Short mmCIF file of C-alpha atoms and ligand atoms in Angstrom, two decimals:
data_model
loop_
_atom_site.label_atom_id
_atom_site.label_comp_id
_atom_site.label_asym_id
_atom_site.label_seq_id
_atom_site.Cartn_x
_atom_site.Cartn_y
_atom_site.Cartn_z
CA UNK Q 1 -54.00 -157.66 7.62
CA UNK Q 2 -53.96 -155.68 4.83
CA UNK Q 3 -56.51 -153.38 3.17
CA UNK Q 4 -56.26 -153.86 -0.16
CA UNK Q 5 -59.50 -153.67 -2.57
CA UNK Q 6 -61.10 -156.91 -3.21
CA UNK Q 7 -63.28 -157.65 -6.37
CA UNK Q 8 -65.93 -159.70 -5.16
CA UNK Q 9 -66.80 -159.61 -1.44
CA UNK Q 10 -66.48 -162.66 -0.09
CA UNK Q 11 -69.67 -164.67 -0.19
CA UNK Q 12 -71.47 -164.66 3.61
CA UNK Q 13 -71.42 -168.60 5.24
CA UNK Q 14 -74.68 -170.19 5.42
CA UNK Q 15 -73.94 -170.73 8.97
CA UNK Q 16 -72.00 -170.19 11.91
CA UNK Q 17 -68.30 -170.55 12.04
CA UNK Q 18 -67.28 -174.27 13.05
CA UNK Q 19 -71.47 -175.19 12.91
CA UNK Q 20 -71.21 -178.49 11.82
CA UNK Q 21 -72.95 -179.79 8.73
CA UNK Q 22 -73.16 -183.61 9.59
CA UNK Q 23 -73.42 -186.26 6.76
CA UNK Q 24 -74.87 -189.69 7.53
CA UNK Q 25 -73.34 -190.59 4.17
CA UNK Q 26 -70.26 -191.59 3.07
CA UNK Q 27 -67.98 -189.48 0.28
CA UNK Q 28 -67.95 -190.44 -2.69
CA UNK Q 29 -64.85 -188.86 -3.11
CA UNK Q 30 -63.06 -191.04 -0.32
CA UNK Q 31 -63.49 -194.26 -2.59
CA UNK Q 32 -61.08 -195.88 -5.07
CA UNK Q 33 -61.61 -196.59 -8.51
CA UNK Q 34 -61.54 -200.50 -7.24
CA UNK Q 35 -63.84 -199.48 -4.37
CA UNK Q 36 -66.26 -198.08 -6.75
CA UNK Q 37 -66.22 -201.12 -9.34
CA UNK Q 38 -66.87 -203.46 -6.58
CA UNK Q 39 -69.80 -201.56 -5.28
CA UNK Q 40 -71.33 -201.31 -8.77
CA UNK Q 41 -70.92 -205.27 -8.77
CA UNK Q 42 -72.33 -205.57 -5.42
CA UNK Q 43 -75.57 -203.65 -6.95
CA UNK Q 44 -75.46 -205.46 -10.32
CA UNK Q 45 -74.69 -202.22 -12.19
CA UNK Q 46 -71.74 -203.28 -15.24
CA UNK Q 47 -68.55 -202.29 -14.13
CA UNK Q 48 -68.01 -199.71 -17.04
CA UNK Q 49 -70.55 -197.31 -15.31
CA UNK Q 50 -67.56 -197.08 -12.72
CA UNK Q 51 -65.60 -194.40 -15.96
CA UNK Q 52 -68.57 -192.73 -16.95
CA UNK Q 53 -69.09 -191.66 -13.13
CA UNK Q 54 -65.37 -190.51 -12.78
CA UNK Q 55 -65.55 -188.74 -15.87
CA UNK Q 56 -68.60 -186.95 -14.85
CA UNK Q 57 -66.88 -186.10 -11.57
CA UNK Q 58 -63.47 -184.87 -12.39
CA UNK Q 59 -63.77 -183.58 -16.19
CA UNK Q 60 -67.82 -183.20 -16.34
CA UNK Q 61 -67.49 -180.75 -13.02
CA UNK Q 62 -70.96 -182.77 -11.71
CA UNK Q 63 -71.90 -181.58 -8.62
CA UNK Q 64 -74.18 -184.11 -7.97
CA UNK Q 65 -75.14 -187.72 -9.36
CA UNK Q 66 -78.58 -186.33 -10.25
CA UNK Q 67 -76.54 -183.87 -13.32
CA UNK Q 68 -75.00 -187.29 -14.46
CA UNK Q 69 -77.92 -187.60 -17.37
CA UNK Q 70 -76.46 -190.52 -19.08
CA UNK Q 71 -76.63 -192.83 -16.11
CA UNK Q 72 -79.62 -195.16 -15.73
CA UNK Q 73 -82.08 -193.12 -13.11
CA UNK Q 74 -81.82 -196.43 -10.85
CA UNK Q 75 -78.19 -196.07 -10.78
CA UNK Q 76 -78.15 -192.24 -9.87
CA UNK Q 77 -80.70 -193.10 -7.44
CA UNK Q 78 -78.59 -195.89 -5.72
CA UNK Q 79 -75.52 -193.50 -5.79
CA UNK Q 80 -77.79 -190.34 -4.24
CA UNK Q 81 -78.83 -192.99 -1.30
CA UNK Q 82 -75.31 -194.27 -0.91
CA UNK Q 83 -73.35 -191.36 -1.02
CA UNK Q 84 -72.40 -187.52 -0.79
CA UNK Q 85 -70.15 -186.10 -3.46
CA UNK Q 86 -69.53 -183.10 -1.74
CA UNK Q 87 -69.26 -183.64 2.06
CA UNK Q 88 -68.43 -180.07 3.00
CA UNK Q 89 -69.54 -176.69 2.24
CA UNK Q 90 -68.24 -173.20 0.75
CA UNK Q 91 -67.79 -171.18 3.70
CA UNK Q 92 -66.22 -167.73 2.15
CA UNK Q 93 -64.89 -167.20 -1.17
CA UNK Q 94 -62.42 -164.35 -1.70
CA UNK Q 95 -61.21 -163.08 -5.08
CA UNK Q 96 -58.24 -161.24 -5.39
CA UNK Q 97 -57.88 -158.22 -7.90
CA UNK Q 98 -55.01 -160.25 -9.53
CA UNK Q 99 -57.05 -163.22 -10.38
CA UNK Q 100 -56.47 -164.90 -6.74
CA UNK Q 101 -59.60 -166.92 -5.62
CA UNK Q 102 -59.45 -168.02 -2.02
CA UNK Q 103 -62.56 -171.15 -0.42
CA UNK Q 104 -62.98 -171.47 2.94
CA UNK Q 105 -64.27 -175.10 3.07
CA UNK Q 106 -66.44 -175.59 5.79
CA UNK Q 107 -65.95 -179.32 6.52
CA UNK Q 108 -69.03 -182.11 7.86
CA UNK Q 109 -67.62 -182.06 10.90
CA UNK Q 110 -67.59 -178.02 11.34
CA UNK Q 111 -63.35 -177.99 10.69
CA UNK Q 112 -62.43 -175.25 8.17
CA UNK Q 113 -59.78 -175.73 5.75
CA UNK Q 114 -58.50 -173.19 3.03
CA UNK Q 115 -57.62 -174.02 -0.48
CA UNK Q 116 -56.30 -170.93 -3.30
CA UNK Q 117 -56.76 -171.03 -7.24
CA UNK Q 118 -53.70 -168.73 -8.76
CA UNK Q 119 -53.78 -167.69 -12.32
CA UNK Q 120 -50.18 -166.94 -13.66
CA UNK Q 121 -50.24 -166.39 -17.40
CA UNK Q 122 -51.46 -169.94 -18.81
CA UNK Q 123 -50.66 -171.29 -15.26
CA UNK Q 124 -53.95 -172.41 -13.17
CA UNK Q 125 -52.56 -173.46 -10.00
CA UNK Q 126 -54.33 -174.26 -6.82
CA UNK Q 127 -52.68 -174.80 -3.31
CA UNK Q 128 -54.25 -176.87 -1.08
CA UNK Q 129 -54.92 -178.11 2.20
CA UNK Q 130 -53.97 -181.51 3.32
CA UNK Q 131 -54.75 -181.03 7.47
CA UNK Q 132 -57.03 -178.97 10.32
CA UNK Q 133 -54.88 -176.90 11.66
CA UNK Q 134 -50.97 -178.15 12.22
CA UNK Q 135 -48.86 -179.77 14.70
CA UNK Q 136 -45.17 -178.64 13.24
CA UNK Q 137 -45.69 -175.13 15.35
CA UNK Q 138 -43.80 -172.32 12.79
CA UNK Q 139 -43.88 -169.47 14.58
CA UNK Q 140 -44.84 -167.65 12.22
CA UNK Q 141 -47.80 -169.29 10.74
CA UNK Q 142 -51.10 -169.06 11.45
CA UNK Q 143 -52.39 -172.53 10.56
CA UNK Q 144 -50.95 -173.98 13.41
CA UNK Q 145 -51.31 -171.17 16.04
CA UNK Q 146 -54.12 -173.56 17.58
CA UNK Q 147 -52.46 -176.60 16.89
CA UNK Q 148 -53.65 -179.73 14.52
CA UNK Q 149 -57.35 -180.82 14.38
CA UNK Q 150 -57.47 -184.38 11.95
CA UNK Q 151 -55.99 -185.44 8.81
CA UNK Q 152 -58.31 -184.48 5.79
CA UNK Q 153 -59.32 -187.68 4.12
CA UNK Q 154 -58.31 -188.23 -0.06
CA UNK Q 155 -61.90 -187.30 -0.54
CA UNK Q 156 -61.66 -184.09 1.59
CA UNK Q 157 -58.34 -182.96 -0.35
CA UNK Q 158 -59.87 -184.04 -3.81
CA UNK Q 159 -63.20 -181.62 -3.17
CA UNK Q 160 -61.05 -178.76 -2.31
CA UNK Q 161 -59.37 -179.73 -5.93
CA UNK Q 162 -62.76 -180.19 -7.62
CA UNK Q 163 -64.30 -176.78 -5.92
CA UNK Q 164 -61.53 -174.90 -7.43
CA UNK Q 165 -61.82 -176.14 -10.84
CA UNK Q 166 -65.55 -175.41 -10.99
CA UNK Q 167 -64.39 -171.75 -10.33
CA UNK Q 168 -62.66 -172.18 -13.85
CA UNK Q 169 -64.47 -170.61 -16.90
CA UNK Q 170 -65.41 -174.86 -18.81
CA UNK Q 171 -62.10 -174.13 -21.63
CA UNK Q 172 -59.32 -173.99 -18.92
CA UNK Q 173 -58.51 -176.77 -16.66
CA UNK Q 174 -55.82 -176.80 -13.44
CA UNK Q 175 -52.32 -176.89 -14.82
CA UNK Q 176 -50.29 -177.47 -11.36
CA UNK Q 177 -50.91 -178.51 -7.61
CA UNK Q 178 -48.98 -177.18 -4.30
CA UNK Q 179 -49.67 -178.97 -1.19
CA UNK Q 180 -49.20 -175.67 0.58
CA UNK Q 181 -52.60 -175.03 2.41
CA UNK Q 182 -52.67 -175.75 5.79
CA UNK Q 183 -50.94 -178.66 7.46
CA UNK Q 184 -48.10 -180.93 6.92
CA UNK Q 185 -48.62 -183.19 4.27
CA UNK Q 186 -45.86 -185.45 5.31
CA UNK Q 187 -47.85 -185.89 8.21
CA UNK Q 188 -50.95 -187.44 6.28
CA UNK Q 189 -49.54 -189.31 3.55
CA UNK Q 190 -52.42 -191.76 3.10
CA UNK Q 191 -54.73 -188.86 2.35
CA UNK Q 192 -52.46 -186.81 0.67
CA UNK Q 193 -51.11 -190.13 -2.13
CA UNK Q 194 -54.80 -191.30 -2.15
CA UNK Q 195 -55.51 -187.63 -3.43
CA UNK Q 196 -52.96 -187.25 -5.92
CA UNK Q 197 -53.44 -190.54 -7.45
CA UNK Q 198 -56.40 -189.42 -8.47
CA UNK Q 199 -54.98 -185.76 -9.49
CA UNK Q 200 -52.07 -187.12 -11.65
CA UNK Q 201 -54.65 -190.23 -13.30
CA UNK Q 202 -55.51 -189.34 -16.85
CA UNK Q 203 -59.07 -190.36 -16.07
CA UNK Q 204 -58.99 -188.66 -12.93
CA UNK Q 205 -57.68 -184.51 -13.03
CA UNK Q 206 -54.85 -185.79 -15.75
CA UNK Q 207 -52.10 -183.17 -13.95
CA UNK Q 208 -48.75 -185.07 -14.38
CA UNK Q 209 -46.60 -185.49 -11.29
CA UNK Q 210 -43.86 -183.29 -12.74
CA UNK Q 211 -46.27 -180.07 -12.01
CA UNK Q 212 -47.22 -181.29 -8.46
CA UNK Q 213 -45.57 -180.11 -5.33
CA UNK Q 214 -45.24 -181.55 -1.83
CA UNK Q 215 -44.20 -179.13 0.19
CA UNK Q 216 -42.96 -180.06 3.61
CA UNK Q 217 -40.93 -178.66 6.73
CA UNK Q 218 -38.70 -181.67 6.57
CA UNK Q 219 -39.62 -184.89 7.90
CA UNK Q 220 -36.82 -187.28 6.73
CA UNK Q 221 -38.85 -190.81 7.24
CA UNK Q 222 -41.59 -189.60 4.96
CA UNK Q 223 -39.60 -187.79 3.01
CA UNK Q 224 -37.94 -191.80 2.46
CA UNK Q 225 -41.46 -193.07 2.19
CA UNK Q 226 -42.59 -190.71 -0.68
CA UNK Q 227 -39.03 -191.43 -2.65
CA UNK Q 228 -40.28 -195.62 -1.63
CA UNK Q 229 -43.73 -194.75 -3.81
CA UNK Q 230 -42.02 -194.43 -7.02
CA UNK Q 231 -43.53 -191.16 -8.38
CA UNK Q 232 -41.71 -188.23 -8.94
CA UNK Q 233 -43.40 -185.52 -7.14
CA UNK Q 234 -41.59 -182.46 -6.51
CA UNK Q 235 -40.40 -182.12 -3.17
CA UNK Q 236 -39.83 -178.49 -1.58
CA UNK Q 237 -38.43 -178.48 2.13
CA UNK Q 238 -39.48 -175.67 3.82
CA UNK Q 239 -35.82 -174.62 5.47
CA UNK Q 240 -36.61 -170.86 6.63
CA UNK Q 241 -33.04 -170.56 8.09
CA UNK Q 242 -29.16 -171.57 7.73
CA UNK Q 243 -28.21 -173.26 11.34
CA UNK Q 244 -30.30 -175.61 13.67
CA UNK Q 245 -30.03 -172.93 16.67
CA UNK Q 246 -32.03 -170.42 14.31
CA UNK Q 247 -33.97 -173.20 12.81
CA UNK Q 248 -35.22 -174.33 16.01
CA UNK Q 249 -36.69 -171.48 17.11
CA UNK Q 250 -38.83 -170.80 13.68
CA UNK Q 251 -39.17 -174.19 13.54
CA UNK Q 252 -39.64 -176.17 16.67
CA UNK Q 253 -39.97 -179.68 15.39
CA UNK Q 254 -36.63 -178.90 13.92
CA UNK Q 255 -35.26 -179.53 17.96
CA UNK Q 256 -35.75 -183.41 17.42
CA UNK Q 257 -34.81 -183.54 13.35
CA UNK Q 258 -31.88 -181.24 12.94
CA UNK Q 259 -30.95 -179.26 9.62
CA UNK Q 260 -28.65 -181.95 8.18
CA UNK Q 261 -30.80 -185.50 8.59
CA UNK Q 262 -33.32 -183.11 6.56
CA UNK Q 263 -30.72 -182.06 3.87
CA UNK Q 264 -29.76 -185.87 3.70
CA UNK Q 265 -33.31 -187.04 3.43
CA UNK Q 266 -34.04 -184.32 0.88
CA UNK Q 267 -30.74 -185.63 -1.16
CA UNK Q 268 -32.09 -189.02 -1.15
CA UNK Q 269 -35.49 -188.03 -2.88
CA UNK Q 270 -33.66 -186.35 -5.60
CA UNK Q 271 -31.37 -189.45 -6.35
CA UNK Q 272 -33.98 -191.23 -6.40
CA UNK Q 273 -36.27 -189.37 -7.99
CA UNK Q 274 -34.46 -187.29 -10.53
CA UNK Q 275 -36.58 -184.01 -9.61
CA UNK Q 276 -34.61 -181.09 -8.51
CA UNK Q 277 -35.09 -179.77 -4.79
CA UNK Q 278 -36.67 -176.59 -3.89
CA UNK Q 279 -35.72 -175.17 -0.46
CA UNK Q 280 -38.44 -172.29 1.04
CA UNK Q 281 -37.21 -169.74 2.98
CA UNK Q 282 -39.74 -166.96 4.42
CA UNK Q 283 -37.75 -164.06 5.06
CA UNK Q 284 -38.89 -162.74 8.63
CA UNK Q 285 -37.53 -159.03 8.93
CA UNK Q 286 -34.16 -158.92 11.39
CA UNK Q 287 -34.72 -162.63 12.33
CA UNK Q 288 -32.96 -164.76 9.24
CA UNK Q 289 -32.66 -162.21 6.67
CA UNK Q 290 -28.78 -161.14 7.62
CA UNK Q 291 -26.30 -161.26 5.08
CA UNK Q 292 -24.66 -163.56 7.63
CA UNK Q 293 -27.63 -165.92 7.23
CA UNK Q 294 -27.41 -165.43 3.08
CA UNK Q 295 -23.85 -166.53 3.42
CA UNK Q 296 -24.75 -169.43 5.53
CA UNK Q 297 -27.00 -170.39 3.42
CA UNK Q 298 -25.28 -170.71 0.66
CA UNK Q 299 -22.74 -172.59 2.61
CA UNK Q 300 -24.92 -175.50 3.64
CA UNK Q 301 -26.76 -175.68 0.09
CA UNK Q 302 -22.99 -175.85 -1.72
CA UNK Q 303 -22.77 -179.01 -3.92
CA UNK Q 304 -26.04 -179.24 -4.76
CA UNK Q 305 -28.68 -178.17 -7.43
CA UNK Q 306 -31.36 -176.54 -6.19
CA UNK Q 307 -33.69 -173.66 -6.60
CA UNK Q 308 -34.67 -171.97 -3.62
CA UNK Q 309 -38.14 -169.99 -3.13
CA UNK Q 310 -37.25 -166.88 -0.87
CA UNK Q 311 -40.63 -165.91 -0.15
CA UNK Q 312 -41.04 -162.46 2.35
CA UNK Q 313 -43.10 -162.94 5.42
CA UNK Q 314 -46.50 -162.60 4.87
CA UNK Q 315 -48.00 -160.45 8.31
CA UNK Q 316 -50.29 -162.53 10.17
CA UNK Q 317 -52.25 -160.42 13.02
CA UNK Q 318 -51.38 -160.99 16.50
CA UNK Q 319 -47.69 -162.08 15.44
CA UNK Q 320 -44.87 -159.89 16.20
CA UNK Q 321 -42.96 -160.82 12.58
CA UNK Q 322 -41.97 -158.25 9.52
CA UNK Q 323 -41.70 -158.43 6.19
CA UNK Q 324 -37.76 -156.85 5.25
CA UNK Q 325 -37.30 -154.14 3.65
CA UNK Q 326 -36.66 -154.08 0.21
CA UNK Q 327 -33.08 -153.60 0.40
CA UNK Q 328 -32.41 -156.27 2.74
CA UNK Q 329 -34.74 -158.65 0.49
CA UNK Q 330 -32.84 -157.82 -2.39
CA UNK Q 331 -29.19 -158.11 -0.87
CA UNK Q 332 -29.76 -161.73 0.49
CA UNK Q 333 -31.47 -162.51 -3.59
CA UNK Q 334 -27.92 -161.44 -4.65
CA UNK Q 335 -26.02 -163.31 -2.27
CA UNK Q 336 -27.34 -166.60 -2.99
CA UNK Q 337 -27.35 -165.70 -6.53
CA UNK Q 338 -23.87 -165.04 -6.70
CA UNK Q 339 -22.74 -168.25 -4.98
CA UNK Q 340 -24.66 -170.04 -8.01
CA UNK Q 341 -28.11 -170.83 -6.81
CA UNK Q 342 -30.87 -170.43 -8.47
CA UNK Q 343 -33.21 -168.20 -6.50
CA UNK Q 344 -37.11 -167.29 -7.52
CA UNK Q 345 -38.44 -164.48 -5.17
CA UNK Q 346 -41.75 -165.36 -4.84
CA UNK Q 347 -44.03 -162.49 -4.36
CA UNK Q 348 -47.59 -164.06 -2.57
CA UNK Q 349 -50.11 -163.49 -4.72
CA UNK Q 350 -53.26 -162.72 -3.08
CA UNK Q 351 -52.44 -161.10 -0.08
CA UNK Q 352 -55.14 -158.95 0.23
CA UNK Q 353 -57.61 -161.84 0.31
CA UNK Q 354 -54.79 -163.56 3.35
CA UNK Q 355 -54.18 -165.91 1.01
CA UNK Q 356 -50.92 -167.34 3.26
CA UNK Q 357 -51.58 -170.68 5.11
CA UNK Q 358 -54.29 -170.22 7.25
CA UNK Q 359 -55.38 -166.72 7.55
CA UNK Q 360 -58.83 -166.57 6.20
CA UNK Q 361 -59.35 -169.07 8.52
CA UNK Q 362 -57.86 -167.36 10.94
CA UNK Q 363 -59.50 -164.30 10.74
CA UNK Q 364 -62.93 -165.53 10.88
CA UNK Q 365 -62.48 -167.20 13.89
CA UNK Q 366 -61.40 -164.10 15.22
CA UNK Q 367 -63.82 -161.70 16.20
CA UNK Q 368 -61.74 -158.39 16.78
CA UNK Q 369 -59.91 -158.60 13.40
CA UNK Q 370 -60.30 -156.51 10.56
CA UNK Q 371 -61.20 -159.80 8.38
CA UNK Q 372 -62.73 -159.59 4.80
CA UNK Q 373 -65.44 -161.87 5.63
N1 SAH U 401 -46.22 -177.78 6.27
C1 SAH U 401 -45.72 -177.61 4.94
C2 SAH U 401 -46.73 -177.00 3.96
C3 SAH U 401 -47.60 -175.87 4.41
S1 SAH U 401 -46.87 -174.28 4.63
C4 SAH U 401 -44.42 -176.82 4.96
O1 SAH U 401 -43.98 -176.45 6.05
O2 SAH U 401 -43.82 -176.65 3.91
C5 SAH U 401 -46.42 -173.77 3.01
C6 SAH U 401 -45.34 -172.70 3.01
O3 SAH U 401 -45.87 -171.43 3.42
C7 SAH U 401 -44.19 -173.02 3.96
O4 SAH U 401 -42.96 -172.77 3.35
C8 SAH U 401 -44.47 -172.05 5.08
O5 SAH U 401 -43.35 -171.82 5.84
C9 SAH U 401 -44.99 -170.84 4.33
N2 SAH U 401 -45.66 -169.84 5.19
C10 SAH U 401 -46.46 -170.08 6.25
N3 SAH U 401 -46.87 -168.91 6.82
C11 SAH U 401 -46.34 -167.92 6.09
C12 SAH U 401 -46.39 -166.48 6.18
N4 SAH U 401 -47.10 -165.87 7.11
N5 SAH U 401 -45.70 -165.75 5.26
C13 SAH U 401 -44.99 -166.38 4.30
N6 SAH U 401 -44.91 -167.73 4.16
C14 SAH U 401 -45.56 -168.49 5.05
#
C-alpha cells in the first residue's frame, strides 16, 4: 500500500471486523414507492405521507424517522417499530488529501462493503458497491481474492448512496454514479435496477441516467437484459486486454464468454441504447501493456466509437502486479490515440486511502498489513 498522508484518520469501528450488527427489522430502504403506499394504507395513514417520507429520506438527508418533524408522531412511531432506515453501520471512513472520502459499510449481517465519494471540479461522484466480495476472479483485484459473499439488496446499495451524500456540505448534491465498488453488478441486477430507480427518480436522488455508469467485466446475457429495460445507462466493459488467451488469464470468466460475444453484446447496448461504450483497461506492468497489445487493441475496437478508460494498476498487497512505467503508459495512450480512439487516462484518485475495489476492505481484514485503519 502506499504511504501517502491522509487528512482525517480514519474513524476507529465500533466493533470487531465482520461482528455482526443484527436487525430484527426490515429496511426501509429495500421497499418500493408502491410497497410503501400500500403499507401506509394497510395502517390507515393517507397515501401522500408516502412523498413527504421519500423526500425526507433522499433530499432531507434524515437519518432516522424520529428527524422527520412534519410527520404525525403516530406515524413516525409506526415507521420506528416497522423499520430500520439504516441497516448497516460506518465501519472506517478515510479522506483523501484530494477530496477522496472512502466508508467501509459494515453490513447487519457483519459483510463489509466499500463505497468512494470523488470531488472533480463541480463533479460529486460516488462509486459504489453492488456485491460481498466477487465471483468473476480478476487477478488482480482484491474484491474477489476471497471470492463472492451475497448480493447487496436495493436498500443496501441505496444507503451506501445516502451515507455518501450526508458527507456533502447541505448546498451540493451527487452529480454522477459508478457501479465500480466491489462486485459485478451484472451479476445482481435486481438490486442494482431496484437501486438506480430510485437514484435516477426526480423524487428519489434526481441523478439522470446519462451520468450513471454500469460497469461490468462483460456478461453478454445481462448486458441484453439491461439494453431489454429501456434506460440508457452507460455501459463500460471492463476489457483489460486485446486477445482471449491474455484475457483469460486476467480474466478467468472470460474462458467460458470469449472477447468477441462480449464486443457483440456491448454493440447491441449501444444500438439500442444510443450511449457510447467505454472499454476499461488496467494496465498491469509487462503483462498487457506492450505496444503489441496497444496495436491489438486498436485492431479489435476498429469500427466503432468508443472511449476507452486506460486506468494503471493500482498495487494491491500480496499481488505480484506493477503499475508501468511512465513511458510505457504513455506510448500505449499514443497508440490508441493515433488509430482514432478516444482515450481518457484515468489517474485513481484516492490511492492513498486504497480507494481501488476492495482494498480498505482488504486491509482490515488483514492483520500484517500496513492498513490506514
Ligand atoms: N465487476 C465490474 C465492476 C467492479 S471493478 C467490472 O469488472 O467492471 C471496477 C473497475 O476497477 C474494473 O475495471 C476493474 O478491473 C478495476 N480494478 C480492479 N482492481 C483494480 C486495481 N487494483 N487497479 C486498477 N483497477 C482495478
Amino acid at each position: 500500500m502506499t504511504s501517502l498522508p491522509i487528512l482525517s484518520s480514519p474513524q476507529p469501528a465500533d466493533d470487531q471486523p465482520g461482528a455482526a450488527r443484527r436487525s430484527s427489522k426490515p429496511h426501509w430502504l429495500d421497499l418500493t414507492e408502491d410497497q410503501l403506499i400500500e403499507w401506509l394504507s394497510d395502517r390507515g395513514h393517507p397515501k401522500f405521507r408516502a412523498k413527504q417520507i421519500r423526500r425526507w429520506v433522499y433530499t432531507g438527508r434524515a437519518e432516522t424517522f424520529e428527524q422527520m418533524t412534519d410527520l404525525p408522531a403516530k406515524l413516525r412511531a409506526d415507521l420506528a417499530d416497522a423499520f430500520e432506515l439504516f441497516t448497516g453501520s460506518q465501519a472506517c471512513v478515510s479522506t483523501s488529501p484530494d477530496g477522496t472520502e472512502k466508508i467501509l459499510v459494515r453490513l447487519h449481517d457483519g459483510g463489509e462493503v466499500e463505497c468512494v465519494l470523488l470531488r472533480d471540479g463541480a463533479r460529486r461522484s460516488i462509486c459504489v458497491s453492488s456485491q460481498v466480495g466477487c465471483a468473476m476472479g480478476c487477478v488482480f483485484c482484491a474484491s474477489g481474492l476471497d471470492g463472492v459473499d451475497r448480493n447487496l439488496t436495493r436498500g443496501e446499495i441505496l444507503e451506501q448512496m445516502l451515507r455518501l451524500q450526508h458527507r456533502l456540505p447541505a448546498d451540493e448534491r451527487l452529480s454522477h454514479i459508478v457501479m465500480m465498488g466491489m462486485g459485478e453488478p451484472l451479476a445482481n441486477l435486481p438490486g442494482v435496477l431496484g437501486a438506480l430507480d430510485v437514484a435516477r427518480d426526480e423524487n428519489g436522488l434526481g441523478i439522470s441516467p446519462r451520468r450513471i455508469t454500469i460497469s461490468t467485466v462483460g456478461l453478454p446475457p445481462a448486458i441484453d437484459k439491461l439494453a431489454k429495460v429501456g434506460i440508457p445507462y452507460n455501459l463500460a466493459v471492463s476489457l483489460h486486454a486485446p486477445n482471449d488467451e491474455l484475457r483469460s488469464r486476467l480474466v478467468p470468466v472470460n474462458r467460458k464468454i470469449g472477447i468477441e460475444p462480449v464486443l457483440s453484446a456491448a454493440d447491441r447496448y449501444f444500438e439500442s441504447s444510443g450511449r457510447r461504450l467505454t472499454f476499461e483497461y488496467v494496465l498491469l506492468g509487462g503483462i498487457n501493456d506492450s505496444e503489441q497489445c496497444a496495436h491489438e487493441l486498436t485492431g479489435i475496437l476498429r469500427g466503432r466509437s468508443v472511449m476507452m478508460n486506460v486506468i494503471p494498476y493500482n498495487p494491491v498487497e500480496g499481488l505480484p502486479y506493477v503499475t508501468p512505467s511512465n513511458r510505457s503508459i504513455t506510448r500505449f495512450k499514443q497508440i490508441l490515440e493515433s488509430s482514432g480512439i478516444n482515450v481518457n487516462f484515468r489517474q485513481r484518485k484516492g490511492n492513498e486511502i486504497n480507494a481501488a475495489c476492495g482494498q480498505l476492505r482488504r486491509n482490515r481484514q488483514s492483520p500484517q498489513s500496513d492498513s490506514h485503519a
